[in-house]
PDB file of C-alpha atoms in Angstrom:
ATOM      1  CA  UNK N   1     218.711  61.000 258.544  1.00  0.00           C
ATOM      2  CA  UNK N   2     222.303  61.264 259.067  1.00  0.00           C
ATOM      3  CA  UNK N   3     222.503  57.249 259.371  1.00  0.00           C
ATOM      4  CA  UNK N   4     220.973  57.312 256.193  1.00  0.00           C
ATOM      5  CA  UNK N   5     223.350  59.758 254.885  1.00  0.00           C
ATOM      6  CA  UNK N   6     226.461  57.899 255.739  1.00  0.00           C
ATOM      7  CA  UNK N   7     224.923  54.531 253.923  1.00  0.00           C
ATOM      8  CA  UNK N   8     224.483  56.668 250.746  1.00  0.00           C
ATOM      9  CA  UNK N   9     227.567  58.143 251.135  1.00  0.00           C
ATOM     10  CA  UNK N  10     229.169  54.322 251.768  1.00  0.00           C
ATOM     11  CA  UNK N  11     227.209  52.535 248.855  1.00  0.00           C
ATOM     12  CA  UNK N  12     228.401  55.925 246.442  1.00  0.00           C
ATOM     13  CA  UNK N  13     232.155  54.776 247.241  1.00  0.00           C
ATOM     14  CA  UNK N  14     231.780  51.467 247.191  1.00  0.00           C
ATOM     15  CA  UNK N  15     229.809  51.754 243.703  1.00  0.00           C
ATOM     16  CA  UNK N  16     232.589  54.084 242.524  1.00  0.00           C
ATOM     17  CA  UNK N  17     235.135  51.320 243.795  1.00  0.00           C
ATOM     18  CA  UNK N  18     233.024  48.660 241.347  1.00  0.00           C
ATOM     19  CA  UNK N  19     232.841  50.806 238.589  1.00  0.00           C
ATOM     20  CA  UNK N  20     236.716  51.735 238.791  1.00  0.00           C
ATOM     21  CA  UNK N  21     237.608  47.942 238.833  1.00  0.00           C
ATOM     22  CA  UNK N  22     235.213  47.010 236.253  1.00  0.00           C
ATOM     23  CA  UNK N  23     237.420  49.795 233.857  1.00  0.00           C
ATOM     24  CA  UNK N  24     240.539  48.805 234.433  1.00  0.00           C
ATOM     25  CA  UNK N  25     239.708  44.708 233.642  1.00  0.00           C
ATOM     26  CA  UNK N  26     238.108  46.353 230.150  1.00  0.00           C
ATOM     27  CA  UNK N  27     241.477  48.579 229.726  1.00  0.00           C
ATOM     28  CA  UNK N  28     243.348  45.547 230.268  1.00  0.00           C
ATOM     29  CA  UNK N  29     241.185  43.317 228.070  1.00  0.00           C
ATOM     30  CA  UNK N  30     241.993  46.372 225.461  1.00  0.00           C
ATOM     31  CA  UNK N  31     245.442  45.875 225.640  1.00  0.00           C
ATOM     32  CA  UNK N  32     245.869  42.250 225.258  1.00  0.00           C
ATOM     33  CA  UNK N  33     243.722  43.359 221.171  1.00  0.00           C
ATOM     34  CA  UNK N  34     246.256  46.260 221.025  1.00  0.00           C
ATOM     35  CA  UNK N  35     249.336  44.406 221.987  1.00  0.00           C
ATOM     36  CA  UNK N  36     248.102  41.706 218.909  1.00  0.00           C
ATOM     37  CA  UNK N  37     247.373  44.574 216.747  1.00  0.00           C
ATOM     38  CA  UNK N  38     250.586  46.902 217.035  1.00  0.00           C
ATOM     39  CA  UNK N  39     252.804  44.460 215.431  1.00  0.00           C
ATOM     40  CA  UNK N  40     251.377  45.793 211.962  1.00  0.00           C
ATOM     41  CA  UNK N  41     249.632  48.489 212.697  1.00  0.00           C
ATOM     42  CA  UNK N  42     250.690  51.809 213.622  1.00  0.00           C
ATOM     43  CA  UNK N  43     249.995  53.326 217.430  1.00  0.00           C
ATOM     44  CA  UNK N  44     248.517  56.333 215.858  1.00  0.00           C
ATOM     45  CA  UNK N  45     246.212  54.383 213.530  1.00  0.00           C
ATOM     46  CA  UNK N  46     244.679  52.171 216.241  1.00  0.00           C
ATOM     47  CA  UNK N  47     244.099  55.324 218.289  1.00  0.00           C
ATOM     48  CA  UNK N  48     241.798  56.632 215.355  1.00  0.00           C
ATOM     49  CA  UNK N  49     239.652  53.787 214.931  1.00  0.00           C
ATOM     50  CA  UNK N  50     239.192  53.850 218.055  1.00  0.00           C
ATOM     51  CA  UNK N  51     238.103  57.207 218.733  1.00  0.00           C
ATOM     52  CA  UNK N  52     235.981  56.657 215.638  1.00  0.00           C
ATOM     53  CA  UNK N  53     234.310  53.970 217.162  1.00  0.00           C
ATOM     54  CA  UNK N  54     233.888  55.491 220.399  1.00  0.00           C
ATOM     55  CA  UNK N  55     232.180  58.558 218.676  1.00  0.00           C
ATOM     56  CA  UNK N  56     229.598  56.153 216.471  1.00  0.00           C
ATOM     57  CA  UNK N  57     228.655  54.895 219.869  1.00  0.00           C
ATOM     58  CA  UNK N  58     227.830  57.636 221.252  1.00  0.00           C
ATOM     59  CA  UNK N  59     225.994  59.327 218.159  1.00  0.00           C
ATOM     60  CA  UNK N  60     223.843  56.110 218.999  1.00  0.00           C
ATOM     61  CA  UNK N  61     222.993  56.068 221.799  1.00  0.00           C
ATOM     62  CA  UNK N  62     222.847  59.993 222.375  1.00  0.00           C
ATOM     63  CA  UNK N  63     221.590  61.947 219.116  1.00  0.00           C
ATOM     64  CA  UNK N  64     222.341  65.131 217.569  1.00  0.00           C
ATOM     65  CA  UNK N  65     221.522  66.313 220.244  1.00  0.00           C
ATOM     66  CA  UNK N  66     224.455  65.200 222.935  1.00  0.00           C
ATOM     67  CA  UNK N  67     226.904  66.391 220.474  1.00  0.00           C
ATOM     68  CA  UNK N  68     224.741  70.157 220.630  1.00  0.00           C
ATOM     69  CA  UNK N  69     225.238  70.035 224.273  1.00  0.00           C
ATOM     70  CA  UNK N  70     229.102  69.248 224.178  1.00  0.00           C
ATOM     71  CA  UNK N  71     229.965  72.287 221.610  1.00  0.00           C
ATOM     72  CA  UNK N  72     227.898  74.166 224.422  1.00  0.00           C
ATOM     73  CA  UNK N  73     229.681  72.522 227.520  1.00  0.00           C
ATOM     74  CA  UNK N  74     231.847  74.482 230.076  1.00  0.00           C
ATOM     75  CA  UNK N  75     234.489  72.115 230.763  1.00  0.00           C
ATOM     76  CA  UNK N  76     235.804  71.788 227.005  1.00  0.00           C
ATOM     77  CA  UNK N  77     239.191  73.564 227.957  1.00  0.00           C
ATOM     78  CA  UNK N  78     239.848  71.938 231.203  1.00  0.00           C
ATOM     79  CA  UNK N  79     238.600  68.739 229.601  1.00  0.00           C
ATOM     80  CA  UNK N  80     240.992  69.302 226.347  1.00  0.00           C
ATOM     81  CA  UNK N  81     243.906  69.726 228.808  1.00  0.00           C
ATOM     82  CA  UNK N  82     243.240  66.368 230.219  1.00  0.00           C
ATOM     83  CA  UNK N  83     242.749  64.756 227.036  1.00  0.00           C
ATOM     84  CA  UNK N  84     246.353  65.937 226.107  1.00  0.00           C
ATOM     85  CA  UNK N  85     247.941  64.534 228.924  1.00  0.00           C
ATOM     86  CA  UNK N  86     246.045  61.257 228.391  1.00  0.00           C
ATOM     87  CA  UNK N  87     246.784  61.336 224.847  1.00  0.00           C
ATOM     88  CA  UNK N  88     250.579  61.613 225.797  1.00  0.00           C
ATOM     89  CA  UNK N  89     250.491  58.964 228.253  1.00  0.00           C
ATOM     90  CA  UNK N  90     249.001  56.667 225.961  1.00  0.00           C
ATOM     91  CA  UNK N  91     251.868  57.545 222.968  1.00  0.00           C
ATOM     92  CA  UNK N  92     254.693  57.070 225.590  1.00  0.00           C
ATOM     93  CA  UNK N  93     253.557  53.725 227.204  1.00  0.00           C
ATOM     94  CA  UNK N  94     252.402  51.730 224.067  1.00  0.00           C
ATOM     95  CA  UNK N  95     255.943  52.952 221.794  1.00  0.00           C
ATOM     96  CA  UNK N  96     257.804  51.571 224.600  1.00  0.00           C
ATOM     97  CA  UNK N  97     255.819  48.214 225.052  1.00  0.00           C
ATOM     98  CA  UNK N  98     257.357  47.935 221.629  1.00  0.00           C
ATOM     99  CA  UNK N  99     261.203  47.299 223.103  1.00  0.00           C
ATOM    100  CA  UNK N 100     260.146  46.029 226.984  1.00  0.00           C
ATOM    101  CA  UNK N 101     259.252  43.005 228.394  1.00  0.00           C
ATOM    102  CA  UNK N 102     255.608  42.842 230.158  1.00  0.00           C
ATOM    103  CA  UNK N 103     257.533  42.566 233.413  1.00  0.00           C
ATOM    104  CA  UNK N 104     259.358  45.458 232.668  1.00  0.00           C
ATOM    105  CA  UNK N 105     256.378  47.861 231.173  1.00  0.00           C
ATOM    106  CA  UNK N 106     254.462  46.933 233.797  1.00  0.00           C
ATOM    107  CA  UNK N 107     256.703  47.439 236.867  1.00  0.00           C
ATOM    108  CA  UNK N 108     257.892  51.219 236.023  1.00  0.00           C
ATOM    109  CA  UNK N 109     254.116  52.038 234.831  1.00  0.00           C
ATOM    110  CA  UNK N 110     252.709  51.173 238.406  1.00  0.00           C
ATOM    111  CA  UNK N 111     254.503  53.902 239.502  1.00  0.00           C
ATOM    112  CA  UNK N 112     250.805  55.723 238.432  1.00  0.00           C
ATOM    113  CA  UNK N 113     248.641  55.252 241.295  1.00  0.00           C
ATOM    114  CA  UNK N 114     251.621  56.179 243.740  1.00  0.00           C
ATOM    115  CA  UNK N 115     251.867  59.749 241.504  1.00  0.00           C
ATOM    116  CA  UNK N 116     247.613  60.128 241.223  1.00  0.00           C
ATOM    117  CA  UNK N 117     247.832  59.662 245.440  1.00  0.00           C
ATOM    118  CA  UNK N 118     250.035  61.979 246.199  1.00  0.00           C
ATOM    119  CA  UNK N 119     248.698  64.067 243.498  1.00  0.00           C
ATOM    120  CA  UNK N 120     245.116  63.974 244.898  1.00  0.00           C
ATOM    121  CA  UNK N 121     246.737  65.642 248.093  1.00  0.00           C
ATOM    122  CA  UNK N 122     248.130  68.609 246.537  1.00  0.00           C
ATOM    123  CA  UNK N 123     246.123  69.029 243.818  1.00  0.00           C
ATOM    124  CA  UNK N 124     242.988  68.495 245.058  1.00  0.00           C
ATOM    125  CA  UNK N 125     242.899  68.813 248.980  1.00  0.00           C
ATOM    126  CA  UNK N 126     242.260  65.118 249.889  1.00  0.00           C
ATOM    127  CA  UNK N 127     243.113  63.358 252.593  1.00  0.00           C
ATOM    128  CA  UNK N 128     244.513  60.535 252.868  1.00  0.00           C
ATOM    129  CA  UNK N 129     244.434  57.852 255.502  1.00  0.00           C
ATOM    130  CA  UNK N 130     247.703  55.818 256.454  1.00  0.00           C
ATOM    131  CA  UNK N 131     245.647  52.737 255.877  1.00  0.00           C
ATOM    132  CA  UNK N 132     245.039  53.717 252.036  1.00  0.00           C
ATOM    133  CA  UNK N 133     249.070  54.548 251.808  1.00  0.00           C
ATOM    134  CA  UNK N 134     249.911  51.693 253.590  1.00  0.00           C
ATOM    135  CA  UNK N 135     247.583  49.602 250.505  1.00  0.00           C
ATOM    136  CA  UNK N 136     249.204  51.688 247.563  1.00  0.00           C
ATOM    137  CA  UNK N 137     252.447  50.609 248.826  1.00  0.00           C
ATOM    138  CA  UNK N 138     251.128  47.117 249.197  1.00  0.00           C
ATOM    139  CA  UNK N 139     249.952  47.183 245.732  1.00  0.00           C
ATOM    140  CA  UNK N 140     253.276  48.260 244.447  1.00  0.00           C
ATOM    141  CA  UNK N 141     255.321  45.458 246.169  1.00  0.00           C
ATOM    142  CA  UNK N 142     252.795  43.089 244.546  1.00  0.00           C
ATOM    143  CA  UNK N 143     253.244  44.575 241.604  1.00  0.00           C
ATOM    144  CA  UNK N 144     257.165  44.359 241.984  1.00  0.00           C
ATOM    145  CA  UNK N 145     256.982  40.750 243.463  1.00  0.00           C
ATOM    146  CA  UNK N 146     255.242  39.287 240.281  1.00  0.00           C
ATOM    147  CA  UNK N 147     256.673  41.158 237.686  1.00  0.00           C
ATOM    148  CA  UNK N 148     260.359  40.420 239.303  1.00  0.00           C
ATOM    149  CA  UNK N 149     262.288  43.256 237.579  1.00  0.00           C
ATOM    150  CA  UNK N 150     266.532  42.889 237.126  1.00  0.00           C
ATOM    151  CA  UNK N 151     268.541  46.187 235.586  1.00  0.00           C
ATOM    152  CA  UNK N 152     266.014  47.866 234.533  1.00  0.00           C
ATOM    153  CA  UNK N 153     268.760  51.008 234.175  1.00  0.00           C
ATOM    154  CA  UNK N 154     267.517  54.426 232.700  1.00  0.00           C
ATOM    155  CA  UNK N 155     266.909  53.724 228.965  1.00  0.00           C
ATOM    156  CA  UNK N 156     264.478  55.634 226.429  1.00  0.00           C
ATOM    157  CA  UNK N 157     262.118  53.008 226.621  1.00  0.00           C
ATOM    158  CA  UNK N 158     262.505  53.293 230.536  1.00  0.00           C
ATOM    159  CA  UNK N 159     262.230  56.562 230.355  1.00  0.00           C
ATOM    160  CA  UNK N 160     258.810  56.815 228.273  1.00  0.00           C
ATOM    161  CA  UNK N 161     257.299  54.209 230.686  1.00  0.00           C
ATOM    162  CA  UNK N 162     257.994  56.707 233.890  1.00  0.00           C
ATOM    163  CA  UNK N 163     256.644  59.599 231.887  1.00  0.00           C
ATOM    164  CA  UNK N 164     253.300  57.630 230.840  1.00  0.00           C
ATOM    165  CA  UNK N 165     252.927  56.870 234.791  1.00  0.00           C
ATOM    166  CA  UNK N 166     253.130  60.588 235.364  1.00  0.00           C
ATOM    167  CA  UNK N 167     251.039  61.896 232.704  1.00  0.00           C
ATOM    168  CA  UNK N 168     248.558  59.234 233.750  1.00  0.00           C
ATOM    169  CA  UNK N 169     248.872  59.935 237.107  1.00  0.00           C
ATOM    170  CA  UNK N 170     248.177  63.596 236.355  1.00  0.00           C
ATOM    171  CA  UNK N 171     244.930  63.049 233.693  1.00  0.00           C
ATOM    172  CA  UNK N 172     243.619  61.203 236.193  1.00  0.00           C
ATOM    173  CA  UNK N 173     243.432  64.014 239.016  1.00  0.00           C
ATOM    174  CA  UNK N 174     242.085  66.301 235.996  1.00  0.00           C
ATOM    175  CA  UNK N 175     239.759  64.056 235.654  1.00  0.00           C
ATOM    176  CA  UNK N 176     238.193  63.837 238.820  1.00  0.00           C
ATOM    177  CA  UNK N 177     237.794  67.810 238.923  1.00  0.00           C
ATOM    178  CA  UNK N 178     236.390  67.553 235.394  1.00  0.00           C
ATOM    179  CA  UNK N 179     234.023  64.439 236.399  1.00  0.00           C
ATOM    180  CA  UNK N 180     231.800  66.121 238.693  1.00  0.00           C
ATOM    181  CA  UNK N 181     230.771  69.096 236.318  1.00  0.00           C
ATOM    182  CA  UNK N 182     229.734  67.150 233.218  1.00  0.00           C
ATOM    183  CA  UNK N 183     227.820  64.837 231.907  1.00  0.00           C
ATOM    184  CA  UNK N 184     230.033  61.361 231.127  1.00  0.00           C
ATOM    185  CA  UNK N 185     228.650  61.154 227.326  1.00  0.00           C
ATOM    186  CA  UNK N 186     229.726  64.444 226.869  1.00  0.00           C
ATOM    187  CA  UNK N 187     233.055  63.622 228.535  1.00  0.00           C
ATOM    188  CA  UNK N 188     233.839  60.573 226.379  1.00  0.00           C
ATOM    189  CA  UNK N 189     232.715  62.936 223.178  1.00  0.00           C
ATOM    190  CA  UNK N 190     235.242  65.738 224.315  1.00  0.00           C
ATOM    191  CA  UNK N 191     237.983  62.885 225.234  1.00  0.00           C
ATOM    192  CA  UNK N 192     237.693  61.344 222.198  1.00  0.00           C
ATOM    193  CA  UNK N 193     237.299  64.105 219.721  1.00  0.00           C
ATOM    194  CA  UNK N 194     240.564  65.190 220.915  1.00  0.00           C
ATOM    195  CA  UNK N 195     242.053  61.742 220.422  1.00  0.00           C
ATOM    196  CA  UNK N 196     240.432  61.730 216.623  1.00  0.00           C
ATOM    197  CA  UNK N 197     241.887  65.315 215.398  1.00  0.00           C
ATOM    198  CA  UNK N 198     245.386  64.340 216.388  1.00  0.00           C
ATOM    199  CA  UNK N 199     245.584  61.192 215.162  1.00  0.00           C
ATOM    200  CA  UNK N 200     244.328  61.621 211.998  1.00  0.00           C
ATOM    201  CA  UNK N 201     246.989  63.158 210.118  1.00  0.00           C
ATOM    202  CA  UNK N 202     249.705  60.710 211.604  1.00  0.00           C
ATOM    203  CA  UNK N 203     247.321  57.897 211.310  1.00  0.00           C
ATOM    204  CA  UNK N 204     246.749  58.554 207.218  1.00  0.00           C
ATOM    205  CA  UNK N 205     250.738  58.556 206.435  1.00  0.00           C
ATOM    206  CA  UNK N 206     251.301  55.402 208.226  1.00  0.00           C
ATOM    207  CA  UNK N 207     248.197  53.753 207.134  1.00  0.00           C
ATOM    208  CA  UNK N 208     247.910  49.951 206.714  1.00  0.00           C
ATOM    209  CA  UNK N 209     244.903  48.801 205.406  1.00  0.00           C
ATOM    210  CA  UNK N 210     243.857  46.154 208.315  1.00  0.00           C
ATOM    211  CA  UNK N 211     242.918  42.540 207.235  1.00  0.00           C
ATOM    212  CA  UNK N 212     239.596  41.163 208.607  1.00  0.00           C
ATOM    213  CA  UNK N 213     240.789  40.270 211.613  1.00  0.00           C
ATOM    214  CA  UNK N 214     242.758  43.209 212.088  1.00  0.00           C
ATOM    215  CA  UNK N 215     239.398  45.230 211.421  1.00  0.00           C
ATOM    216  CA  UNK N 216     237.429  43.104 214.067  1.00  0.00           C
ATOM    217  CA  UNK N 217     240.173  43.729 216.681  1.00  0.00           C
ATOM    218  CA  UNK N 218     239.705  47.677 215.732  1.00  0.00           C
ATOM    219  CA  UNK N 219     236.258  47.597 216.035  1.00  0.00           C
ATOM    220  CA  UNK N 220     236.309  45.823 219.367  1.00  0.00           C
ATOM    221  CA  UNK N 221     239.612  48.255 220.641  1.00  0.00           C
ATOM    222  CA  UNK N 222     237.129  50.495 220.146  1.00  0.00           C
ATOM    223  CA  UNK N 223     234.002  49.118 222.116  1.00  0.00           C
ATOM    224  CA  UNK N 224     236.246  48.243 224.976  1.00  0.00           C
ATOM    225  CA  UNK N 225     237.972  51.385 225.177  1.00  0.00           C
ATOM    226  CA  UNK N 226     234.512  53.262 225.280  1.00  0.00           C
ATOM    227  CA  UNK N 227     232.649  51.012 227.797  1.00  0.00           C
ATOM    228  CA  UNK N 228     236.044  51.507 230.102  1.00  0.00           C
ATOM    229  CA  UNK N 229     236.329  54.973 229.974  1.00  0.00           C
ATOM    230  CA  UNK N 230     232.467  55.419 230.610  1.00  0.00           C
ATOM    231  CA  UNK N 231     233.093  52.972 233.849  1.00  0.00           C
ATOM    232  CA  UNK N 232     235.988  54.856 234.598  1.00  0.00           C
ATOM    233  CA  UNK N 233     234.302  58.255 234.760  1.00  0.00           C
ATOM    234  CA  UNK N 234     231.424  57.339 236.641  1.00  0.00           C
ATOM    235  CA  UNK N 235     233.699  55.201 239.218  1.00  0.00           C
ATOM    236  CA  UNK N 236     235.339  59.087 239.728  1.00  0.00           C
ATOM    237  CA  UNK N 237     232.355  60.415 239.968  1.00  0.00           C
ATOM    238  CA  UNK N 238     231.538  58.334 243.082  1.00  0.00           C
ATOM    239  CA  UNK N 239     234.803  57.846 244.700  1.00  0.00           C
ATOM    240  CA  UNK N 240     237.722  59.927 245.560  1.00  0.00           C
ATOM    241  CA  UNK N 241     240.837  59.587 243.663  1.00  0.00           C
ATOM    242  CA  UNK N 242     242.725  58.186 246.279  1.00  0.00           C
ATOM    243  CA  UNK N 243     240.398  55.339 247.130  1.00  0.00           C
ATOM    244  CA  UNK N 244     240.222  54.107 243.499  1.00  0.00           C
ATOM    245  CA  UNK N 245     243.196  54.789 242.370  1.00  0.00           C
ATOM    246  CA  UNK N 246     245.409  51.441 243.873  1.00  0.00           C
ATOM    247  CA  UNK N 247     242.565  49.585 241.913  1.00  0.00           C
ATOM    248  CA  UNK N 248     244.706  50.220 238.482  1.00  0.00           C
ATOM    249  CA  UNK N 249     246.777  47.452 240.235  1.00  0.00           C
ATOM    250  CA  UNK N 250     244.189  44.693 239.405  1.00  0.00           C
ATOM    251  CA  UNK N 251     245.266  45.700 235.925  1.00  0.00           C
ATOM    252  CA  UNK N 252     248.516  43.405 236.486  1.00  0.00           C
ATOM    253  CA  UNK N 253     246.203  40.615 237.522  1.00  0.00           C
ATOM    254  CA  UNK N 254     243.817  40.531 234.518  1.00  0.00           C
ATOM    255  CA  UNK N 255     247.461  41.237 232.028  1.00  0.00           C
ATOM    256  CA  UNK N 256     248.483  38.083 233.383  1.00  0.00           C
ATOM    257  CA  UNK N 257     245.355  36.318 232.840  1.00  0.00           C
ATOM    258  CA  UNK N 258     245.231  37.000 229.352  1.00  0.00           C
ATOM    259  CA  UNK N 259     248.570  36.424 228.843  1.00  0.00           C
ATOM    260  CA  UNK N 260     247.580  32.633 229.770  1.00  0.00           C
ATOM    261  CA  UNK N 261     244.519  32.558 227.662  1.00  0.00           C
ATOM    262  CA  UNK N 262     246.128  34.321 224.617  1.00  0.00           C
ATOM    263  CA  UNK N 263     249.505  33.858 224.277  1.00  0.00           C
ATOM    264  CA  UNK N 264     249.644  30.380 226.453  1.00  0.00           C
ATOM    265  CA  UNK N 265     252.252  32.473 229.161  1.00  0.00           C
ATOM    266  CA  UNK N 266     252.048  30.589 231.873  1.00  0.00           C
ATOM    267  CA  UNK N 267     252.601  32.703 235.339  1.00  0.00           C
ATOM    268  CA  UNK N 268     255.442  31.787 237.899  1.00  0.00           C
ATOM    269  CA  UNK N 269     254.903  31.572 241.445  1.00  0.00           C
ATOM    270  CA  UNK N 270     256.275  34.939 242.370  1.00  0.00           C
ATOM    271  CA  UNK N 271     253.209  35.916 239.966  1.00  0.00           C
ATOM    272  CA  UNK N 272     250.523  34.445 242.260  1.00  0.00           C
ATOM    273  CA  UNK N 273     252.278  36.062 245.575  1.00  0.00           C
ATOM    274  CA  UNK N 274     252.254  39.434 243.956  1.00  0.00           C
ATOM    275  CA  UNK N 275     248.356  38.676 242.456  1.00  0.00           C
ATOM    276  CA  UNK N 276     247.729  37.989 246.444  1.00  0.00           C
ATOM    277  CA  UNK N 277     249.025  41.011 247.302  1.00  0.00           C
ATOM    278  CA  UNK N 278     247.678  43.642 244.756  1.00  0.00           C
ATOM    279  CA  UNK N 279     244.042  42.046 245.793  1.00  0.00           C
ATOM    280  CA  UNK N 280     244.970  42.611 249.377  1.00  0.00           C
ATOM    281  CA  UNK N 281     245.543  46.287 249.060  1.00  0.00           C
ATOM    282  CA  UNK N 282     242.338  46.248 247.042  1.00  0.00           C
ATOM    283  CA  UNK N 283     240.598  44.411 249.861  1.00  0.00           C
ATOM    284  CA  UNK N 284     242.364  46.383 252.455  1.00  0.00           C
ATOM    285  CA  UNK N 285     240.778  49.519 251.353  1.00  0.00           C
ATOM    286  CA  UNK N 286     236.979  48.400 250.600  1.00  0.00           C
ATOM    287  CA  UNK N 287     236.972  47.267 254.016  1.00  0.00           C
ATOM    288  CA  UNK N 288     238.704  50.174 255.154  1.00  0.00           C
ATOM    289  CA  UNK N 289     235.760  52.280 253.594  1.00  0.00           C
ATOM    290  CA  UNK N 290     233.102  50.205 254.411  1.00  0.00           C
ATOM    291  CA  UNK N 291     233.550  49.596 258.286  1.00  0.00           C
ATOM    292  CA  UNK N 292     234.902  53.464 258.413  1.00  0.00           C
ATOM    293  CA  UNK N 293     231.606  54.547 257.164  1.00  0.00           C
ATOM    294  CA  UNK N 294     229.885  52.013 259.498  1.00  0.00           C
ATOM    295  CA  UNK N 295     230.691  53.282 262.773  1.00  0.00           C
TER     296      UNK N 295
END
C-alpha cells in the first residue's frame, strides 16, 4: 500500500509538473497576440475581452449552474485578494514592455520564481531541497545568459518590471492555498470576474474599436489565457509551489521561439546556452522528484 502511495503521490507531481509547463507555453503563446495587439490597443481593453471571453467559456461549458456555486463559494475573498495582486502584476509588466527591450523585460521579470520559492517557505511551510534552489538559480543564470542584460539602472520601467515579479511571485503562493479548496471553474470565474469589473470602466474611455484581425487576436487572447490559467491551477493543485515554480523559466524559451516565427528575430548563441540551461533546471528537478519518490 504504501509503495502504491508513493507512485500516486510521484505521478500527482509529475502531472502537476506537465500541467504547469503546458501553462506557461499557452501564457507565452498569449503574449506574442498581446505584444501584436498593444500597439493600438489599450492594456486595459485587451484585459476585458479577455475576461469576457474567458467567462463565455465557462458559461459553456459549466451552466447556470457553476456560476450559482461561485456566488456560494468560500474562497471568494481570499480568491479576490489574489486576483488583485495578479491584476497588478499584469498592469505593471505589460505598461513597461511598452519602453523595454525583450531582453530587458524578461531578465528583471525572472526574478518571479526566485520570490514564489522563497515565498513558499514562509508563507506556506514548504521545504525546500538544495537541489530545487540549486535549479532556480540555474534557471536564472539561463535566463541572464540569453537575455544578456547591459545598464539596466533603476528606471520606472525597471521599476514596474521588479514589482510585476513580486506581485506575481506573491498571487502565485495565494494561489496554491486557494487551489486546493475550490473547484478550478469556479476559480477562473472568480479570477476573471475580478479582471472584468475593473477593466471595464478604463477599458470604455480608451476604447478602439479593433479591426478584424485585431478582433481575432482578442478572441484568441482570450482562449489562450483561459486554457492557461485552467492548466495552471490544476498543475498547483498537484504540485507544490516550489517544484513548479522554476518551470515559468521555459517561458523565455517558447518567447524566443515565437519571436523567430513571428517577428523573424533570430536568437544569438548566448540564447541557445541560456535555453540549455533553463531546461536543465527543469530537468534537474523532474528527476529530482521522480528518483526521490522512487527510493
Amino acid at each position: 500500500m504504501a509503495d502504491i502511495a508513493i507512485l500516486e503521490t510521484r505521478e500527482r507531481v509529475l502531472a502537476g509538473i506537465l500541467f504547469t509547463g503546458g501553462a506557461y507555453f499557452l501564457f507565452s503563446t498569449q503574449d506574442a497576440a498581446i505584444k501584436l495587439l498593444v500597439v493600438g490597443i489599450s492594456v486595459w481593453q485587451i484585459m476585458f475581452f479577455r475576461s469576457i471571453t474567458v467567462l463565455a467559456g465557462c458559461a459553456v461549458i459549466g451552466g447556470r449552474r457553476v456560476f450559482a456555486d461561485t456566488a456560494r463559494s468560500p474562497i471568494i475573498r481570499p480568491m479576490l485578494v489574489r486576483s488583485a495582486f495578479t491584476l497588478a502584476a499584469w498592469l505593471c509588466y505589460y505598461n513597461a514592455a511598452r519602453s523595454l527591450q525583450l531582453a530587458e523585460l524578461t531578465t528583471v521579470y525572472y526574478a518571479a520564481p526566485i520570490i514564489v520559492t522563497v515565498l513558499s517557505v514562509f508563507m506556506l511551510g514548504e521545504k525546500v531541497p538544495l537541489l530545487r534552489w540549486v535549479a532556480v538559480l540555474i534557471g536564472f543564470a539561463g535566463v541572464f545568459v540569453a537575455c544578456d542584460p547591459t545598464h539596466l539602472g533603476l528606471s520606472m520601467p525597471i521599476l514596474l518590471v521588479l514589482a510585476a515579479a513580486l506581485l506575481w511571485g506573491i498571487a502565485v503562493v495565494l494561489l496554491r492555498k486557494t487551489a486546493m479548496q475550490e473547484r478550478t471553474m469556479i476559480q477562473l470565474i472568480l479570477n476573471n470576474f475580478y479582471f472584468l469589473v475593473f477593466s471595464a470602466v478604463p477599458a470604455l474611455i480608451l476604447w478602439q474599436t479593433p479591426d478584424g484581425a485585431q478582433l481575432l487576436l482578442l478572441i484568441s487572447v482570450g482562449a489562450l489565457g483561459g486554457v492557461a490559467q485552467f492548466l495552471l491551477f490544476e498543475g498547483m493543485k498537484r504540485a507544490p509551489v516550489s517544484i513548479v515554480a522554476p518551470f515559468e523559466y521555459t517561458s523565455l524559451v517558447w518567447a524566443f521561439a515565437l519571436g523567430l516565427a513571428i517577428w523573424g528575430d533570430v536568437p544569438r548563441r548566448e540564447v541557445f546556452l541560456g535555453a540549455a540551461l533553463i531546461i536543465g533546471a527543469g530537468l534537474l528537478i523532474v528527476g529530482n522528484e521522480h528518483f526521490r519518490k522512487r527510493l
